[in-house]
Amino acid sequence: MLKNTQHLLDIMARLRDPEQGCPWDLKQDFATLIPYLIEEAYEVVDAIERNDMDDLRAELGDLLLQVVFHAQLAKEHGLFDFEQVSQSLCDKLIRRHPHVFADAVFETDAERQAAWEQAKDEERQAKAKPEEPASVLAGVAASLPALLECEKIQDRAARHGFDWPDTPPVFDKVMEELEEVREAWKSGDPHHIREEIGDLLLVVVNLARHLDVNPELALKESTRKFTRRFHYIERQVASSGRSLTDCDLYELDAFWHQAKQALKRKAD
């Protein structure tokens, strides 16, 4: 296994060789690789959700390639190499699992989670500049999908006491923000409308967190459900020899309700 890892590193170095390497690989830098890194991560997730293990093996390889590529670029700039990336990860895993690699004892999952978060907080404090004390919100990547970033930010704040004590007030806040969206819409101010929509989405994420629901996955599932129902509508319209634009909303809505029933029976 280690032989294959070294072989992979050697291949990457050869691809980046200034004289004998691949022209495309030689053109890349950290920034240009970002879209590929994100795409490969999502393709790993897709393989998992489809329960396709053969594809998962291949997609994990593609994701690993991105790690190796970035490590090679860093090595060329004298920053770090793949071995140092691995060492950093090993150190972190050992540090965050004292109940496995040291003599710490945790009686519950909550205790283990608290210790994990404390270790992360200590790491953030260590990275902070002396003149700028580390925020408890530090380290949440701004490039995350908006729902995921929002959830992580709120989790951090909640762990430090900034949260509703229970769920009912969150429902009230959702209704309050929804009414503020309505008022903004009446004002006709696009900036104000966007701001209030953002506030509504933020508190909906908070509600999802209180209900122990992953908002990113929940929205993805609902989007897929919408897609399945819309495909049903398209099939019904096509079977009548028409296009969607030939139908009024009343008819399309009727097909929508048919889709809900038909797909529910199919799922059952």
Coordinates of C-alpha atoms in Angstrom, one line a residue:
M1 CA 0.0 0.0 0.0
L2 CA 2.8 2.4 0.9
K3 CA 4.5 1.5 -2.4
N4 CA 1.4 2.6 -4.3
T5 CA 1.4 5.9 -2.3
Q6 CA 5.0 6.6 -3.2
H7 CA 4.3 5.7 -6.8
L8 CA 1.4 8.2 -6.8
L9 CA 3.7 10.9 -5.5
D10 CA 6.3 10.1 -8.1
I11 CA 3.8 10.3 -10.9
M12 CA 2.6 13.7 -9.7
A13 CA 6.2 15.0 -9.5
R14 CA 6.7 13.7 -13.1
L15 CA 3.6 15.5 -14.3
R16 CA 4.9 18.7 -12.8
D17 CA 8.4 18.3 -14.3
P18 CA 9.3 21.6 -16.1
E19 CA 10.9 19.8 -19.0
Q20 CA 9.1 16.4 -19.3
G21 CA 5.8 17.1 -17.5
C22 CA 2.2 17.6 -18.8
P23 CA 1.6 21.2 -20.1
W24 CA -1.8 21.3 -18.4
D25 CA -0.5 20.2 -15.1
L26 CA 2.3 22.7 -15.3
K27 CA -0.2 25.6 -15.8
Q28 CA -2.0 24.9 -12.6
D29 CA -1.7 26.6 -9.2
F30 CA -3.6 26.5 -5.9
A31 CA -6.3 28.8 -7.1
T32 CA -6.9 27.2 -10.5
L33 CA -7.4 23.8 -8.8
I34 CA -10.2 25.0 -6.5
P35 CA -13.1 24.1 -8.9
Y36 CA -11.7 20.6 -9.4
L37 CA -11.2 20.1 -5.6
I38 CA -14.9 21.0 -5.0
E39 CA -16.2 19.0 -7.9
E40 CA -14.3 15.8 -6.8
A41 CA -15.6 16.2 -3.2
Y42 CA -19.2 16.4 -4.5
E43 CA -18.7 13.4 -6.7
V44 CA -17.5 11.4 -3.7
V45 CA -20.7 12.4 -1.9
D46 CA -22.8 11.4 -5.0
A47 CA -21.2 7.9 -5.1
I48 CA -21.9 7.4 -1.4
E49 CA -25.6 8.5 -1.9
R50 CA -25.9 6.1 -4.8
N51 CA -24.3 3.3 -2.7
D52 CA -21.9 2.6 -5.7
M53 CA -18.8 1.3 -4.0
D54 CA -16.9 0.8 -7.2
D55 CA -17.5 4.4 -8.1
L56 CA -16.7 5.5 -4.6
R57 CA -13.2 3.9 -4.8
A58 CA -12.6 5.7 -8.1
E59 CA -13.9 9.0 -6.8
L60 CA -11.9 8.8 -3.6
G61 CA -8.8 8.4 -5.8
D62 CA -9.8 11.5 -7.8
L63 CA -10.1 13.4 -4.5
L64 CA -6.8 12.1 -3.3
L65 CA -5.3 13.3 -6.5
Q66 CA -6.3 16.9 -5.5
V67 CA -4.6 16.5 -2.1
V68 CA -1.4 15.1 -3.8
F69 CA -1.5 17.9 -6.4
H70 CA -1.7 20.6 -3.8
A71 CA 1.1 19.0 -1.7
Q72 CA 3.3 18.9 -4.8
L73 CA 2.7 22.6 -5.5
A74 CA 3.5 23.4 -1.9
K75 CA 6.7 21.3 -2.1
E76 CA 7.8 23.2 -5.2
H77 CA 7.3 26.5 -3.3
G78 CA 9.3 25.2 -0.3
L79 CA 6.2 25.3 2.0
F80 CA 5.5 21.7 2.9
D81 CA 5.1 18.3 1.3
F82 CA 2.8 15.3 1.4
E83 CA 4.6 13.7 4.3
Q84 CA 4.2 16.8 6.4
V85 CA 0.5 16.9 5.5
S86 CA 0.2 13.3 6.8
Q87 CA 2.2 14.1 9.9
S88 CA 0.0 17.1 10.7
L89 CA -3.1 15.0 10.3
C90 CA -1.7 12.2 12.5
D91 CA -0.8 14.7 15.2
K92 CA -4.3 16.2 15.1
L93 CA -6.1 12.8 15.3
I94 CA -4.0 11.8 18.3
R95 CA -4.6 15.1 20.0
R96 CA -8.3 15.0 19.5
H97 CA -8.7 11.4 20.6
P98 CA -7.2 11.3 24.1
H99 CA -9.6 8.5 25.0
V100 CA -7.9 6.3 22.4
F101 CA -4.3 7.4 22.4
A102 CA -4.0 8.6 26.1
D103 CA -5.7 7.8 29.4
A104 CA -8.7 10.1 29.1
V105 CA -12.1 8.5 29.9
F106 CA -15.4 9.8 28.6
E107 CA -18.6 8.3 29.9
T108 CA -21.0 9.7 27.2
D109 CA -20.9 10.9 23.6
A110 CA -21.6 14.4 24.9
E111 CA -18.4 14.3 26.9
R112 CA -16.4 13.1 23.9
Q113 CA -17.9 15.8 21.8
A114 CA -17.2 18.5 24.4
A115 CA -13.6 17.3 24.5
W116 CA -13.3 17.4 20.7
E117 CA -14.6 20.9 20.6
Q118 CA -12.3 22.0 23.4
A119 CA -9.4 20.6 21.4
K120 CA -10.5 22.6 18.4
D121 CA -10.9 25.7 20.4
E122 CA -7.3 25.3 21.8
E123 CA -6.0 24.9 18.2
R124 CA -7.8 28.1 17.1
Q125 CA -6.3 29.9 20.1
A126 CA -2.8 28.7 19.2
K127 CA -3.2 30.0 15.6
A128 CA -4.5 33.4 16.7
K129 CA -2.3 36.5 16.6
P130 CA -1.5 37.9 20.0
E131 CA -3.1 41.2 19.2
E132 CA -6.2 39.5 17.8
P133 CA -7.8 37.0 20.3
A134 CA -9.3 34.1 18.4
S135 CA -13.0 34.3 17.8
V136 CA -15.1 31.2 18.6
L137 CA -16.3 31.5 15.0
A138 CA -12.8 31.4 13.6
G139 CA -11.9 28.6 11.2
V140 CA -15.3 28.2 9.5
A141 CA -14.5 28.4 5.8
A142 CA -16.2 31.2 4.0
S143 CA -16.3 29.1 0.8
L144 CA -18.6 26.5 2.3
P145 CA -22.1 26.3 0.8
A146 CA -24.2 29.0 2.5
L147 CA -26.5 26.6 4.5
L148 CA -23.5 24.6 5.8
E149 CA -21.6 27.7 6.8
C150 CA -24.6 29.1 8.5
E151 CA -25.2 25.9 10.5
K152 CA -21.5 25.7 11.6
I153 CA -21.5 29.4 12.7
Q154 CA -24.7 28.9 14.7
D155 CA -23.3 25.6 16.2
R156 CA -20.2 27.5 17.4
A157 CA -22.3 30.3 18.9
A158 CA -24.7 27.9 20.6
R159 CA -21.8 26.0 22.2
H160 CA -20.8 29.2 23.9
G161 CA -24.3 30.0 25.2
F162 CA -25.7 32.1 22.4
D163 CA -28.8 30.1 21.6
W164 CA -32.5 29.6 22.5
P165 CA -32.9 27.2 25.4
D166 CA -35.6 25.2 23.6
T167 CA -37.4 25.0 20.3
P168 CA -40.7 26.8 20.6
P169 CA -39.2 30.4 20.5
V170 CA -37.5 29.4 17.2
F171 CA -40.8 28.8 15.6
D172 CA -41.9 32.2 16.8
K173 CA -38.8 33.7 15.3
V174 CA -39.4 32.1 12.0
M175 CA -42.9 33.6 11.8
E176 CA -41.5 37.0 12.8
E177 CA -38.9 36.9 10.1
L178 CA -41.4 35.8 7.5
E179 CA -43.6 38.8 8.4
E180 CA -40.6 41.0 8.0
V181 CA -40.1 39.6 4.5
R182 CA -43.7 40.4 3.7
E183 CA -43.1 44.0 4.9
A184 CA -39.9 44.3 2.9
W185 CA -41.7 43.0 -0.2
K186 CA -44.4 45.7 0.3
S187 CA -41.7 48.3 0.4
G188 CA -40.4 47.4 -3.0
D189 CA -36.8 47.9 -1.9
P190 CA -34.7 45.1 -3.5
H191 CA -31.8 45.4 -1.0
H192 CA -34.2 45.3 1.9
I193 CA -36.0 42.2 0.5
R194 CA -32.7 40.4 0.0
E195 CA -31.6 41.2 3.5
E196 CA -34.9 39.9 5.1
I197 CA -34.9 36.8 2.9
G198 CA -31.4 36.1 4.3
D199 CA -32.6 36.6 7.9
L200 CA -35.4 34.2 7.2
L201 CA -33.1 31.5 5.8
L202 CA -30.8 32.0 8.8
V203 CA -33.5 31.4 11.4
V204 CA -34.8 28.4 9.4
V205 CA -31.3 26.9 9.6
N206 CA -31.5 27.5 13.3
L207 CA -34.8 25.8 13.5
A208 CA -33.4 22.8 11.6
R209 CA -30.5 22.7 14.1
H210 CA -32.9 22.6 17.0
L211 CA -34.9 19.8 15.4
D212 CA -31.7 17.9 14.7
V213 CA -32.1 18.1 11.0
N214 CA -29.2 18.8 8.6
P215 CA -30.5 21.7 6.5
E216 CA -28.2 21.0 3.5
L217 CA -29.3 17.4 3.2
A218 CA -33.0 18.4 3.9
L219 CA -32.9 20.9 1.1
K220 CA -31.1 18.5 -1.3
E221 CA -33.8 15.9 -0.6
S222 CA -36.6 18.3 -1.2
T223 CA -35.0 19.5 -4.4
R224 CA -34.7 16.0 -5.7
K225 CA -38.4 15.4 -4.7
F226 CA -39.4 18.6 -6.6
T227 CA -37.3 17.3 -9.6
R228 CA -39.1 13.9 -9.6
R229 CA -42.5 15.6 -9.5
F230 CA -41.6 18.1 -12.2
H231 CA -40.5 15.2 -14.5
Y232 CA -43.9 13.6 -13.9
I233 CA -45.5 16.9 -15.1
E234 CA -43.3 17.0 -18.2
R235 CA -44.3 13.4 -19.1
Q236 CA -48.0 14.1 -18.7
V237 CA -47.8 17.2 -20.8
A238 CA -45.6 15.5 -23.5
S239 CA -48.1 12.6 -23.7
S240 CA -50.8 15.1 -24.8
G241 CA -48.5 16.4 -27.6
R242 CA -48.0 19.8 -26.0
S243 CA -45.3 21.7 -24.3
L244 CA -45.3 23.2 -20.8
T245 CA -45.9 26.7 -22.1
D246 CA -49.1 25.5 -23.8
C247 CA -50.6 24.7 -20.3
D248 CA -51.9 27.2 -17.8
L249 CA -50.9 27.1 -14.2
Y250 CA -54.1 25.5 -13.1
E251 CA -53.5 22.5 -15.2
L252 CA -49.8 22.2 -14.3
D253 CA -50.8 22.4 -10.6
A254 CA -53.3 19.6 -11.1
F255 CA -50.5 17.5 -12.6
W256 CA -48.3 18.4 -9.6
H257 CA -50.9 17.0 -7.2
Q258 CA -51.2 13.9 -9.4
A259 CA -47.4 13.5 -9.2
K260 CA -47.5 13.7 -5.4
Q261 CA -50.0 10.8 -5.2
A262 CA -48.4 8.8 -8.0
L263 CA -44.9 9.0 -6.6
K264 CA -46.1 8.4 -3.1
R265 CA -47.7 5.1 -4.2
K266 CA -44.6 4.2 -6.0
A267 CA -42.5 4.8 -2.9
D268 CA -44.9 2.7 -0.8

